[in-house]
Structure formats: C-alpha cells, structure tokens
Short mmCIF file of C-alpha atoms and ligand atoms in Angstrom, two decimals:
data_model
loop_
_atom_site.label_atom_id
_atom_site.label_comp_id
_atom_site.label_asym_id
_atom_site.label_seq_id
_atom_site.Cartn_x
_atom_site.Cartn_y
_atom_site.Cartn_z
CA TYR A 1 -33.32 -25.82 31.00
CA LYS A 2 -33.28 -22.90 34.02
CA LEU A 3 -29.72 -23.58 34.96
CA SER A 4 -28.67 -23.35 31.49
CA ALA A 5 -30.59 -19.99 31.09
CA ALA A 6 -28.89 -18.61 34.01
CA TRP A 7 -25.30 -19.96 33.05
CA SER A 8 -25.72 -18.35 29.53
CA THR A 9 -26.59 -15.14 31.25
CA LEU A 10 -23.53 -14.96 33.29
CA GLN A 11 -21.50 -15.85 30.30
CA SER A 12 -22.81 -13.06 28.02
CA GLY A 13 -21.59 -10.75 30.71
CA GLY A 14 -24.99 -10.64 32.97
CA ARG A 15 -24.79 -10.10 36.69
CA ALA A 16 -25.82 -12.61 39.54
CA VAL A 17 -29.17 -10.97 39.56
CA ASP A 18 -29.71 -11.19 35.94
CA ALA A 19 -28.94 -14.81 36.28
CA VAL A 20 -31.52 -15.46 38.87
CA GLU A 21 -34.00 -13.54 37.08
CA LYS A 22 -33.33 -15.69 34.01
CA GLY A 23 -33.12 -18.71 35.49
CA CYS A 24 -36.25 -18.48 37.35
CA ALA A 25 -38.25 -17.14 34.74
CA GLN A 26 -37.52 -20.17 32.55
CA CYS A 27 -39.07 -22.22 35.03
CA GLU A 28 -42.06 -20.02 34.88
CA ILE A 29 -42.11 -20.72 31.03
CA ASP A 30 -41.32 -24.43 31.54
CA GLN A 31 -43.99 -24.58 34.65
CA CYS A 32 -41.29 -26.80 36.61
CA GLY A 33 -43.34 -29.84 37.16
CA GLY A 34 -46.55 -27.83 37.51
CA THR A 35 -45.00 -26.06 40.83
CA VAL A 36 -43.92 -22.61 39.34
CA GLY A 37 -45.60 -20.50 37.08
CA TYR A 38 -49.30 -20.58 35.64
CA GLY A 39 -51.57 -23.46 35.27
CA GLY A 40 -50.68 -25.15 38.54
CA SER A 41 -51.72 -25.40 42.33
CA PRO A 42 -55.23 -23.60 42.25
CA ASP A 43 -56.77 -22.24 45.36
CA GLU A 44 -60.07 -22.75 46.85
CA LEU A 45 -61.49 -20.67 43.65
CA GLY A 46 -59.52 -22.48 40.98
CA GLU A 47 -57.33 -19.44 40.59
CA THR A 48 -53.16 -19.84 40.43
CA THR A 49 -51.71 -16.45 41.92
CA LEU A 50 -47.91 -16.54 41.88
CA ASP A 51 -45.30 -15.53 44.63
CA ALA A 52 -41.61 -14.55 43.78
CA MET A 53 -38.88 -12.47 44.80
CA ILE A 54 -35.35 -11.48 43.72
CA MET A 55 -32.61 -10.14 45.93
CA ASP A 56 -29.22 -8.42 45.22
CA GLY A 57 -26.54 -9.34 48.03
CA ASP A 58 -24.46 -6.23 46.59
CA THR A 59 -26.93 -3.64 47.59
CA MET A 60 -29.34 -5.78 49.95
CA GLN A 61 -32.16 -4.68 47.93
CA VAL A 62 -35.10 -6.81 47.45
CA GLY A 63 -38.08 -6.98 44.82
CA ALA A 64 -41.22 -9.27 45.80
CA VAL A 65 -44.95 -9.99 44.68
CA GLY A 66 -47.45 -11.85 46.58
CA ASP A 67 -50.75 -13.22 45.39
CA LEU A 68 -49.75 -12.24 41.88
CA ARG A 69 -52.69 -12.64 39.13
CA ARG A 70 -52.73 -12.70 35.69
CA ILE A 71 -49.13 -12.11 35.19
CA LYS A 72 -46.95 -15.46 34.11
CA ASN A 73 -43.63 -13.67 34.65
CA ALA A 74 -43.83 -13.35 38.43
CA ILE A 75 -39.63 -13.00 39.01
CA GLY A 76 -39.49 -10.49 36.19
CA VAL A 77 -42.84 -8.48 38.04
CA ALA A 78 -40.36 -9.15 41.43
CA ARG A 79 -37.62 -7.30 39.51
CA ALA A 80 -39.41 -4.34 38.39
CA VAL A 81 -40.49 -4.00 42.05
CA MET A 82 -36.68 -3.98 42.96
CA GLU A 83 -35.70 -1.78 39.87
CA HIS A 84 -38.38 0.83 39.69
CA THR A 85 -39.94 1.14 42.74
CA LYS A 86 -38.71 1.93 46.47
CA HIS A 87 -40.95 -0.80 48.11
CA THR A 88 -39.72 -4.50 48.57
CA LEU A 89 -43.12 -6.27 48.27
CA LEU A 90 -46.45 -5.68 46.28
CA VAL A 91 -49.42 -8.01 46.82
CA GLY A 92 -52.63 -8.93 45.09
CA GLU A 93 -54.58 -7.21 42.35
CA SER A 94 -52.77 -4.24 42.91
CA ALA A 95 -49.43 -6.05 42.17
CA SER A 96 -51.14 -7.26 38.72
CA ASN A 97 -52.23 -3.75 37.78
CA PHE A 98 -48.52 -2.49 38.69
CA ALA A 99 -47.06 -5.18 36.18
CA GLU A 100 -50.04 -4.52 33.31
CA ASP A 101 -48.90 -0.72 33.74
CA LEU A 102 -45.36 -1.53 33.37
CA GLY A 103 -46.08 -3.63 30.06
CA PHE A 104 -46.07 -7.26 31.54
CA PRO A 105 -49.11 -8.98 29.71
CA GLY A 106 -52.16 -9.97 31.44
CA GLU A 107 -53.34 -13.52 30.67
CA ASN A 108 -55.54 -16.51 32.06
CA LEU A 109 -53.21 -18.44 34.41
CA LYS A 110 -55.81 -21.13 34.35
CA THR A 111 -55.13 -24.57 32.13
CA SER A 112 -56.86 -27.53 31.58
CA ARG A 113 -54.68 -29.34 33.77
CA SER A 114 -55.30 -26.39 36.66
CA LEU A 115 -59.10 -26.93 35.99
CA SER A 116 -59.18 -30.78 36.34
CA ILE A 117 -57.04 -30.63 39.71
CA TYR A 118 -60.04 -28.03 41.13
CA LEU A 119 -62.82 -30.04 39.70
CA LYS A 120 -61.28 -33.14 41.66
CA TRP A 121 -60.74 -31.23 44.68
CA LEU A 122 -64.38 -29.70 44.50
CA SER A 123 -65.55 -33.83 44.06
CA GLN A 124 -63.85 -34.59 47.11
CA ASN A 125 -65.49 -32.41 49.30
CA CYS A 126 -62.87 -30.02 49.26
CA GLN A 127 -60.25 -32.31 50.62
CA PRO A 128 -57.32 -31.52 51.63
CA ASN A 129 -57.91 -27.97 52.73
CA SER A 130 -56.14 -25.44 55.00
CA TRP A 131 -59.01 -24.64 57.62
CA LYS A 132 -58.81 -25.40 61.38
CA ASN A 133 -61.15 -24.73 63.78
CA VAL A 134 -64.30 -23.99 61.89
CA THR A 135 -67.70 -25.39 61.49
CA PRO A 136 -68.46 -27.25 59.42
CA GLU A 137 -65.94 -29.86 59.94
CA PRO A 138 -63.09 -28.92 57.87
CA SER A 139 -61.89 -32.34 57.19
CA LYS A 140 -65.24 -33.61 55.76
CA SER A 141 -66.81 -30.62 54.37
CA CYS A 142 -66.50 -27.52 51.73
CA GLY A 143 -67.35 -24.25 53.36
CA PRO A 144 -68.12 -21.48 53.65
CA TYR A 145 -66.91 -21.83 57.19
CA LYS A 146 -67.51 -20.05 60.35
CA PRO A 147 -65.29 -20.11 63.52
CA ALA A 148 -65.83 -23.14 65.87
CA ASN A 149 -64.74 -23.33 69.61
CA ARG A 150 -62.26 -26.06 69.01
CA PHE A 151 -58.62 -25.60 69.41
CA LEU A 152 -56.77 -28.11 67.27
CA GLN A 153 -53.05 -28.17 68.31
CA GLU A 154 -51.39 -27.14 65.08
CA LYS A 155 -48.51 -29.48 65.58
CA GLN A 156 -50.93 -32.02 65.81
CA ARG A 157 -52.05 -31.29 61.95
CA VAL A 158 -51.24 -33.73 59.60
CA HIS A 159 -48.95 -31.52 57.43
CA HIS A 160 -47.92 -34.13 55.20
CA GLU A 161 -51.90 -34.67 53.74
CA LEU A 162 -51.55 -31.30 52.25
CA THR A 163 -47.81 -30.38 51.68
CA SER A 164 -45.89 -33.06 50.16
CA ILE A 165 -43.31 -32.94 47.68
CA HIS A 166 -45.99 -33.43 45.00
CA ASN A 167 -48.09 -30.31 45.64
CA HIS A 168 -45.89 -27.71 46.96
CA ASP A 169 -42.28 -26.80 45.60
CA THR A 170 -40.58 -23.80 44.77
CA ILE A 171 -37.84 -22.88 42.43
CA GLY A 172 -34.89 -21.41 44.82
CA MET A 173 -31.77 -20.31 43.39
CA VAL A 174 -28.52 -18.95 44.57
CA VAL A 175 -26.26 -17.27 42.06
CA ILE A 176 -22.42 -16.28 42.55
CA ASP A 177 -20.78 -14.59 39.33
CA LYS A 178 -17.13 -14.41 38.49
CA ASN A 179 -17.10 -10.81 40.55
CA GLY A 180 -18.18 -12.31 43.37
CA HIS A 181 -21.53 -10.81 43.43
CA VAL A 182 -24.13 -12.91 45.04
CA SER A 183 -28.06 -12.86 44.26
CA ALA A 184 -30.82 -15.50 45.49
CA GLY A 185 -34.43 -15.55 44.23
CA THR A 186 -37.44 -17.83 44.34
CA SER A 187 -40.81 -18.41 42.31
CA THR A 188 -43.74 -20.60 42.79
CA ASN A 189 -47.51 -20.95 42.36
CA GLY A 190 -47.94 -21.77 46.16
CA LEU A 191 -49.72 -24.42 47.72
CA ARG A 192 -52.35 -26.35 46.26
CA HIS A 193 -56.02 -25.72 47.23
CA LYS A 194 -54.71 -22.49 49.30
CA ILE A 195 -57.10 -20.22 50.93
CA PRO A 196 -57.45 -17.46 48.33
CA GLY A 197 -54.95 -14.29 49.63
CA ARG A 198 -52.41 -16.82 51.17
CA VAL A 199 -48.81 -16.06 50.51
CA GLY A 200 -46.09 -18.43 51.48
CA ASP A 201 -42.24 -18.22 52.22
CA ALA A 202 -41.19 -17.70 48.79
CA PRO A 203 -41.71 -13.57 48.28
CA ILE A 204 -40.34 -13.26 51.82
CA ALA A 205 -36.93 -12.17 52.25
CA GLY A 206 -35.04 -14.09 54.79
CA ALA A 207 -37.61 -16.89 54.12
CA GLY A 208 -37.82 -17.96 50.51
CA SER A 209 -34.45 -16.69 50.03
CA TYR A 210 -31.51 -14.42 51.18
CA ALA A 211 -28.26 -13.07 49.67
CA ASP A 212 -25.50 -11.22 51.01
CA SER A 213 -22.59 -10.53 48.87
CA GLU A 214 -20.11 -10.49 51.99
CA VAL A 215 -21.03 -14.14 52.69
CA GLY A 216 -23.25 -16.39 50.36
CA GLY A 217 -26.52 -16.88 49.69
CA ALA A 218 -29.65 -19.77 50.68
CA ALA A 219 -32.94 -20.55 49.32
CA CYS A 220 -35.62 -22.74 50.69
CA THR A 221 -38.78 -24.92 49.48
CA GLY A 222 -41.38 -27.01 51.43
CA ASP A 223 -44.13 -26.19 53.77
CA GLY A 224 -43.83 -22.33 53.47
CA ASP A 225 -46.61 -21.21 56.24
CA ILE A 226 -44.37 -23.07 58.81
CA MET A 227 -40.79 -22.23 57.37
CA MET A 228 -41.69 -18.51 56.99
CA ARG A 229 -41.98 -18.53 60.67
CA PHE A 230 -38.26 -19.18 61.12
CA LEU A 231 -36.90 -16.96 58.38
CA PRO A 232 -34.11 -20.35 57.41
CA SER A 233 -32.69 -18.57 54.34
CA TYR A 234 -31.74 -15.40 56.51
CA GLN A 235 -30.56 -17.89 59.40
CA ALA A 236 -28.34 -20.08 56.97
CA VAL A 237 -26.75 -17.03 55.73
CA GLU A 238 -26.00 -15.86 59.15
CA TYR A 239 -24.40 -19.20 60.22
CA MET A 240 -22.23 -19.07 57.17
CA ARG A 241 -21.25 -15.43 57.80
CA ASN A 242 -18.77 -16.86 60.74
CA GLY A 243 -17.43 -19.32 58.06
CA MET A 244 -19.66 -22.35 58.93
CA ASP A 245 -19.60 -24.74 56.21
CA PRO A 246 -22.46 -24.35 53.88
CA THR A 247 -23.98 -28.21 54.38
CA LEU A 248 -23.87 -27.51 58.42
CA ALA A 249 -25.38 -24.04 57.98
CA CYS A 250 -28.30 -25.38 55.95
CA GLN A 251 -28.69 -28.32 58.58
CA LYS A 252 -28.55 -25.98 61.80
CA ALA A 253 -31.38 -24.13 59.61
CA ILE A 254 -33.61 -27.31 59.45
CA SER A 255 -33.06 -27.93 63.05
CA ARG A 256 -34.39 -25.01 64.28
CA ILE A 257 -37.62 -25.60 62.39
CA ARG A 258 -37.47 -29.35 63.43
CA LYS A 259 -37.67 -28.76 67.14
CA HIS A 260 -40.86 -26.86 66.90
CA TYR A 261 -42.54 -29.04 63.95
CA PRO A 262 -40.61 -32.39 63.88
CA SER A 263 -42.69 -33.55 61.00
CA PHE A 264 -42.38 -30.26 58.68
CA PHE A 265 -41.55 -30.74 54.88
CA GLY A 266 -38.65 -28.59 53.75
CA ALA A 267 -35.26 -28.04 52.48
CA VAL A 268 -32.74 -25.40 52.24
CA VAL A 269 -29.88 -24.86 49.66
CA CYS A 270 -26.82 -23.08 51.04
CA ALA A 271 -23.59 -21.85 48.99
CA ASN A 272 -20.90 -19.55 50.36
CA ILE A 273 -19.02 -16.69 48.25
CA THR A 274 -15.95 -19.16 47.89
CA GLY A 275 -18.10 -21.61 45.87
CA SER A 276 -18.76 -24.08 48.50
CA TYR A 277 -22.55 -25.47 48.65
CA GLY A 278 -24.80 -27.97 50.54
CA ALA A 279 -28.10 -28.66 51.01
CA ALA A 280 -30.24 -30.29 53.86
CA CYS A 281 -34.12 -31.50 54.23
CA ASN A 282 -36.12 -32.43 57.20
CA LYS A 283 -36.46 -36.51 57.24
CA MET A 284 -39.75 -37.71 56.92
CA VAL A 285 -41.71 -40.70 55.27
CA ALA A 286 -42.51 -39.13 52.20
CA LEU A 287 -38.92 -37.29 51.91
CA THR A 288 -35.84 -39.07 52.83
CA GLN A 289 -33.35 -37.53 50.43
CA PHE A 290 -33.44 -34.27 48.43
CA HIS A 291 -32.39 -33.66 44.99
CA PHE A 292 -31.15 -30.02 43.95
CA MET A 293 -29.07 -28.93 40.81
CA VAL A 294 -25.54 -27.05 40.39
CA TYR A 295 -24.19 -25.68 37.34
CA ASN A 296 -20.69 -27.31 36.78
CA PRO A 297 -18.45 -24.77 34.86
CA SER A 298 -15.62 -27.35 33.78
CA ALA A 299 -18.56 -30.17 32.63
CA ASP A 300 -20.32 -27.11 31.44
CA ARG A 301 -23.60 -28.72 32.35
CA ALA A 302 -25.95 -28.85 35.15
CA LEU A 303 -25.31 -31.73 37.70
CA GLU A 304 -27.77 -33.61 39.88
CA LYS A 305 -26.56 -33.39 43.51
CA VAL A 306 -28.51 -35.32 46.23
CA VAL A 307 -28.53 -35.15 50.20
CA ASN A 308 -29.79 -37.56 52.60
CA CYS A 309 -32.48 -35.77 55.17
CA ILE A 310 -31.67 -35.35 58.76
C1 NAG B 401 -16.83 -21.85 52.36
O1 NAG B 401 -17.13 -23.19 52.88
C2 NAG B 401 -15.89 -24.03 52.78
C3 NAG B 401 -16.12 -25.14 53.10
O2 NAG B 401 -16.69 -25.48 54.28
C4 NAG B 401 -14.91 -22.92 53.73
O3 NAG B 401 -13.72 -24.04 53.61
C5 NAG B 401 -14.64 -21.81 53.04
O4 NAG B 401 -13.94 -21.07 54.24
C6 NAG B 401 -16.02 -21.16 53.19
N1 NAG B 401 -15.88 -19.81 52.86
C7 NAG B 401 -16.00 -18.58 53.72
C8 NAG B 401 -15.93 -17.32 52.92
O5 NAG B 401 -16.30 -18.63 54.65
#
C-alpha cells in the first residue's frame, strides 16, 4: 500500500518529495507491522513517540521531527518543518505544539496493543532496557537508576536482545521522479522500551536517509543508536557519487559500521539517478536476508526483492 501510495502520487504529477511523504504517511496510518506510527514501541513510561525526516535532493532541504508526541502523521510534520520553517529538526513537546498550531490533530498514540507490550515489560522487571553502568543492576531490576562505577564495554553489549528485527524497524523510502528529482524519507516509532527522550537515526539527515538529485538516495533501518554514529545514508550516497554501484555502496556503508560493531543489526537501501538500486545488511543469527520493495512501473506493482546479508 505504501508503495502504491507513493507511485500514484508520482503518476498524478506529484514530485519525489510528495511521493516520499505520501508513502511514509500511508505506513503511519497502517502502522506497518507496529514499528511505524501510533500504538507501537512504547517507551519506559508506556508512551509512543515518533521520529521522521524528509529530504529534498534538489534543494538539500530537510525537515525532521524527533520524540514527537500526540501527532500520528510524523512525516507530515517533518514536511511542515521543511516547508514552513528555516529549521531542520524540531523535537519533543515543542514539536507537538508546532504541529498542533499548524492544524495537525493531537491524538492519543496509545493503543491496547502498546499498553499490553508495556505491561508485559513491567511485569518482567523492565527487561530488556537500554541502561548500562547503573545501580540497581539494569539487567535484573527496574529503575529509578543511579550511576554506578562499572564500565561495561559497549561492544560487549548484547544488542540482539533489545534490537531485533521484531522490535525495531523503520520505513525508509527513496524516490526518483521522471524529472530526475530525488527525495528520501524515514518514519518510525523507534526502539521498544527506549528511555524517554531517546531519538534514533531516523530523523537525522545522513543517518536515517539522504538524497542528492545529482547522485541518488539511501535510507537505513536497524539499531539507530549505533548506526547514527556513522551516517550510513550519507556515506552510501557519497560512495555512489563517484559512480559506484548502489549495491556495493550499501555494502561498504554496512562494512564501515561492522568494523566497530561486528554484531550490529542494520540494513541500507541505495538507488542512483539512473534507476539502479541495491541493498545490504549485516549478517547475524537473527538476520541473514533483508527484504525490500521496489515499485516496478512496467508491472505496475511493487515487487519484493531480497538480498543476502554480508
Ligand atoms: C548507477 O548504477 C549503475 C549500476 O552500477 C551504473 O551502471 C550507472 O552508471 C550508475 N549511474 C550513475 C549516474 O552513476
């Protein structure tokens, strides 16, 4: 549905940015498997908060929101930041107020599903959570926590416990329209049981996604806390700038992260302005293949593509 929404936007004369907005917005309405939009990924207080960004590869303008509350259409608010402000990123309660002032309805993002995920987490001693080096021992107890003089090496953290394909995902889209305009965007409700205030990679330009109409675009999904340190979408676009094949550009962006975090969970999709595309993912026990969708104009439908992780 999200790809049909994006494609029909292009067919009715919309620009690439319009298609990215419509495609991601459809996912926010459909909740895309619970990982995008309202009612998913409750934080430590049971709230759902949203992160989104949109980038126009012609003007290099970006609009983004992080830790957005009460508003379902996060990509729409990101677009509004781009269209109606000189800023790039608005966050938290103030971003929600901005959205409401512009006419986005304030709604409750909780659902019975998000409430049951939250209650289950509480009943299992707040496991898993994202704390480290605190007391009481976060792998056994709920907070409130205080700093402890223990320094766990972050690389030894068991990432897959918290960050798996089942509880963390993002919609990322790259669109190239018939005039060669490139746009990219992302939308997510972030990481399950995140510490309130946590913002992942999705609304960070160059991390969640990146677009440049001279080159192409890229978008990422996975462990945003790790991936945002490497700006993999920016990196992939920069690799493609010199004519590198999109699949190879994606693979190289993944490899750079893996050098430091061998077991990180993540994937990148890449497309260049000639319409070639590819994807790559970091191979781990829980993820050996990555599925992504490509709209095929001649078949007039979305086709599922699969790559083997590297
Ligand atoms: C896009 O990728 C394809 C496949 O590697 C390549 O043949 C083409 O030259 C690339 N386009 C640009 C503009 O670099």
